[in-house]
Short mmCIF file of N, CA, C and O in Angstrom, two decimals:
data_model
loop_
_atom_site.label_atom_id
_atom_site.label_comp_id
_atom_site.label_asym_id
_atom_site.label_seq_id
_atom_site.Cartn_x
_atom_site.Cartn_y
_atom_site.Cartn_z
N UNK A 25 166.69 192.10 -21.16
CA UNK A 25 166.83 190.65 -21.16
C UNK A 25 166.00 190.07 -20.03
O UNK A 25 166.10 190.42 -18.86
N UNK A 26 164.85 188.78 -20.66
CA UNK A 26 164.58 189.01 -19.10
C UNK A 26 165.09 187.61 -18.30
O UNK A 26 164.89 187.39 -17.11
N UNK A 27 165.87 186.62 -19.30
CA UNK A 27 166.65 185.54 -18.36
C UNK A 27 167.92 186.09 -17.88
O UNK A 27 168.69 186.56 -18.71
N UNK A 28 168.22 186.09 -16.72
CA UNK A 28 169.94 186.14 -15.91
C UNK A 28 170.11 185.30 -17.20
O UNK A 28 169.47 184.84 -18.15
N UNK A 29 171.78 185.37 -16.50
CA UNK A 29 173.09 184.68 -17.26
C UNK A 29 173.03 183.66 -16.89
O UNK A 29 173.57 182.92 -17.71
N UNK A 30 172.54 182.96 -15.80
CA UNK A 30 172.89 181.92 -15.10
C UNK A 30 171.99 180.90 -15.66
O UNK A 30 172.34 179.72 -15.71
N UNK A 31 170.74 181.34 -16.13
CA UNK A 31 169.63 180.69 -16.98
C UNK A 31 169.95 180.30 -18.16
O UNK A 31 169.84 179.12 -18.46
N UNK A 32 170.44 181.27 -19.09
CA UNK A 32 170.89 181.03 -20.50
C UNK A 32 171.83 179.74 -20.45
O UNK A 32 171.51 178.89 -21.29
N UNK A 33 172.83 179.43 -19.72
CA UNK A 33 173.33 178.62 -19.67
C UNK A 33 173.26 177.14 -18.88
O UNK A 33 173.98 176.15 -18.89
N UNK A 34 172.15 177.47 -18.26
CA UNK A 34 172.01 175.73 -18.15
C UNK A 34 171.28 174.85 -18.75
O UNK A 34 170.78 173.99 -18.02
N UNK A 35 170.93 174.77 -20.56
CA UNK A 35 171.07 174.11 -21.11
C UNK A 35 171.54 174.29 -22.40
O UNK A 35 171.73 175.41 -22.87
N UNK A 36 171.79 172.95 -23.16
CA UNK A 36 173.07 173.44 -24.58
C UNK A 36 172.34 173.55 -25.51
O UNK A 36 171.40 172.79 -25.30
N UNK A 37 172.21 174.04 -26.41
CA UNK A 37 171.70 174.16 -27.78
C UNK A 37 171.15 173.02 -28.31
O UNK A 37 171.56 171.97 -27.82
N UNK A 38 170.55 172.97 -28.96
CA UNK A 38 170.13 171.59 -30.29
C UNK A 38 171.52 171.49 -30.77
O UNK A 38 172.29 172.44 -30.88
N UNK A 39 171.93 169.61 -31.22
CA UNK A 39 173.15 169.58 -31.47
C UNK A 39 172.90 169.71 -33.18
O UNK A 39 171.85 170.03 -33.75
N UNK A 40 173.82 169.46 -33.60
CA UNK A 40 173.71 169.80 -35.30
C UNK A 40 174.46 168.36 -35.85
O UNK A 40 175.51 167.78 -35.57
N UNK A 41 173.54 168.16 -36.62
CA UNK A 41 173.81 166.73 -37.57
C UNK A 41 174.91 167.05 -37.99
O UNK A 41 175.27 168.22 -38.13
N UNK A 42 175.77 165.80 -38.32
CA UNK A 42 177.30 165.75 -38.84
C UNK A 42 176.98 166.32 -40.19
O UNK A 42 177.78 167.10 -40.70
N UNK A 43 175.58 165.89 -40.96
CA UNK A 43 175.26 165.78 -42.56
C UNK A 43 174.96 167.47 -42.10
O UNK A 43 174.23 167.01 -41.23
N UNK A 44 174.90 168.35 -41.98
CA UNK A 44 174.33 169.58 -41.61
C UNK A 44 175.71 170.54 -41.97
O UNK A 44 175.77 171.69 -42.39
N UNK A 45 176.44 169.88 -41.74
CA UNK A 45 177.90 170.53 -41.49
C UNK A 45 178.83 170.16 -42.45
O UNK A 45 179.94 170.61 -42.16
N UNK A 46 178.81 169.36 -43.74
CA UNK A 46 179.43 169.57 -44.72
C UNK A 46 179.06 170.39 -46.21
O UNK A 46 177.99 170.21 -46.80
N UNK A 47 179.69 170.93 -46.51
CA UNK A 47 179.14 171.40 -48.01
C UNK A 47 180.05 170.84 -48.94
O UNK A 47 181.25 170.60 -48.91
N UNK A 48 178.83 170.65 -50.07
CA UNK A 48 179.13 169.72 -51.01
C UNK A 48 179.72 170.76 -52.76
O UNK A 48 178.94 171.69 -52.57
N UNK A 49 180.14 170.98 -53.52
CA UNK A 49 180.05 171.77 -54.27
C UNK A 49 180.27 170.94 -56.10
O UNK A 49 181.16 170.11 -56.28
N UNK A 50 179.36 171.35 -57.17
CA UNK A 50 179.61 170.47 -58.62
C UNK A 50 181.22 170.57 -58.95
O UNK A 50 182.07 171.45 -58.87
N UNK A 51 181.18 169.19 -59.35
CA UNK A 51 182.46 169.24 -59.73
C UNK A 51 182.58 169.93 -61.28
O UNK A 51 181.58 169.91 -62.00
N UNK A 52 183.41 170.31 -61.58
CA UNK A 52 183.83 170.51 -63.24
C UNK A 52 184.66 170.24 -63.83
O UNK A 52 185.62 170.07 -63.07
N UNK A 53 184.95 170.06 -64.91
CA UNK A 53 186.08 169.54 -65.54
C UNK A 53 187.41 170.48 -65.38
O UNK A 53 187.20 171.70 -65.41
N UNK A 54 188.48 170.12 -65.25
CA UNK A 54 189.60 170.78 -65.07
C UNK A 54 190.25 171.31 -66.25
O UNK A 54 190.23 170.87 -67.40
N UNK A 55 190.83 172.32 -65.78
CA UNK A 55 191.23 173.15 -67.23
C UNK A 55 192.32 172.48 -68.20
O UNK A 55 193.10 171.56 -67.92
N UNK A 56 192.19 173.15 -69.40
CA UNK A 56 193.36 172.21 -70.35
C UNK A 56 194.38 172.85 -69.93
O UNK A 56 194.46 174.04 -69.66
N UNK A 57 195.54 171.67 -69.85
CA UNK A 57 196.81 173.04 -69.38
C UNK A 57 197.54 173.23 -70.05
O UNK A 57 198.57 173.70 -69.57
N UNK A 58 197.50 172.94 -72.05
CA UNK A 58 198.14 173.26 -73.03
C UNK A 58 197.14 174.35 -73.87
O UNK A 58 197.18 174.62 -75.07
N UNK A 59 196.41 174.77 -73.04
CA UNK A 59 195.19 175.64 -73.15
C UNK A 59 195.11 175.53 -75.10
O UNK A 59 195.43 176.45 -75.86
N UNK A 60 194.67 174.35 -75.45
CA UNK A 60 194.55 174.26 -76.79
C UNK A 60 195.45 173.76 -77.75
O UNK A 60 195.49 172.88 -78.62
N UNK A 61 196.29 174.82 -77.16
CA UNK A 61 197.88 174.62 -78.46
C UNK A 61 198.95 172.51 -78.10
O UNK A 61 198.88 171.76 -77.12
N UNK A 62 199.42 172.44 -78.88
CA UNK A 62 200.30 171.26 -79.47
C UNK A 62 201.69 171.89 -78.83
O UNK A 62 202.48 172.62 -79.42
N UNK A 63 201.73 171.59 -77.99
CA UNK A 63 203.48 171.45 -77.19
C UNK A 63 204.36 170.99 -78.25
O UNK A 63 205.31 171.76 -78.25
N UNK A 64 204.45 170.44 -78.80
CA UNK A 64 204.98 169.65 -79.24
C UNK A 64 205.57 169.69 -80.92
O UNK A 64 206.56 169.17 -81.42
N UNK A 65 204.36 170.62 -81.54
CA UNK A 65 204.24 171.50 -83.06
C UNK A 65 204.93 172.65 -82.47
O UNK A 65 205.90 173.21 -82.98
N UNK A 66 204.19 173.08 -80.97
CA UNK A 66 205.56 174.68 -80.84
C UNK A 66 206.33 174.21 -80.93
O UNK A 66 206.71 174.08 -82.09
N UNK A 67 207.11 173.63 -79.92
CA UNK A 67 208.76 173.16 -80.14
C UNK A 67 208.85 172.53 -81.22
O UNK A 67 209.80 171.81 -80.90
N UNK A 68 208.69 172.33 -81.91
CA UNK A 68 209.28 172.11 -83.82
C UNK A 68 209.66 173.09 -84.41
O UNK A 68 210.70 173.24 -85.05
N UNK A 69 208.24 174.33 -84.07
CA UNK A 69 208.52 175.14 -85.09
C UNK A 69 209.32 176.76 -84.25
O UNK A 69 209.38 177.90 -84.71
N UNK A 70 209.87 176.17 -82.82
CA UNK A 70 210.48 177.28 -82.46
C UNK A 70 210.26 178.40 -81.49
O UNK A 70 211.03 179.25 -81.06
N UNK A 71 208.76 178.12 -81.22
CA UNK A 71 207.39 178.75 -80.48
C UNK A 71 207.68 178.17 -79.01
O UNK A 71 207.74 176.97 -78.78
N UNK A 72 207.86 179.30 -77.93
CA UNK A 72 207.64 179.29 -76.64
C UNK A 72 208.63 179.18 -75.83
O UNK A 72 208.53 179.68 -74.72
N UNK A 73 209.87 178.46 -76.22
CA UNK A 73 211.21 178.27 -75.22
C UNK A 73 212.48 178.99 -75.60
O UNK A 73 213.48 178.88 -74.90
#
C-alpha cells in the first residue's frame, strides 16, 4: 500500500445521487386469484368447501 491510513481518510468519496440509489422494477399484472374457475358455479355445484 503505498498511502498510510491516515491519507486514505482525509477525504470522502464522490457522493452518490439520490436517482443512483433507487431501483425501479416492470410492473405486471397481478395474478387471478380464482385462478380461472367461477366461485360461484363451484359452490352450486358442490366443488371446493
Amino acid at each position: 500500500m503505498s498511502e498510510s491510513p491516515d491519507e486514505r481518510f482525509r477525504t470522502l468519496p464522490e457522493p452518490v445521487r439520490l436517482e443512483d440509489t433507487i431501483a425501479t422494477h416492470p410492473a405486471s399484472e397481478p395474478a387471478d386469484p380464482d385462478e380461472g374457475r367461477n366461485a360461484e358455479q363451484d359452490l352450486i355445484k358442490g366443488i371446493g368447501i
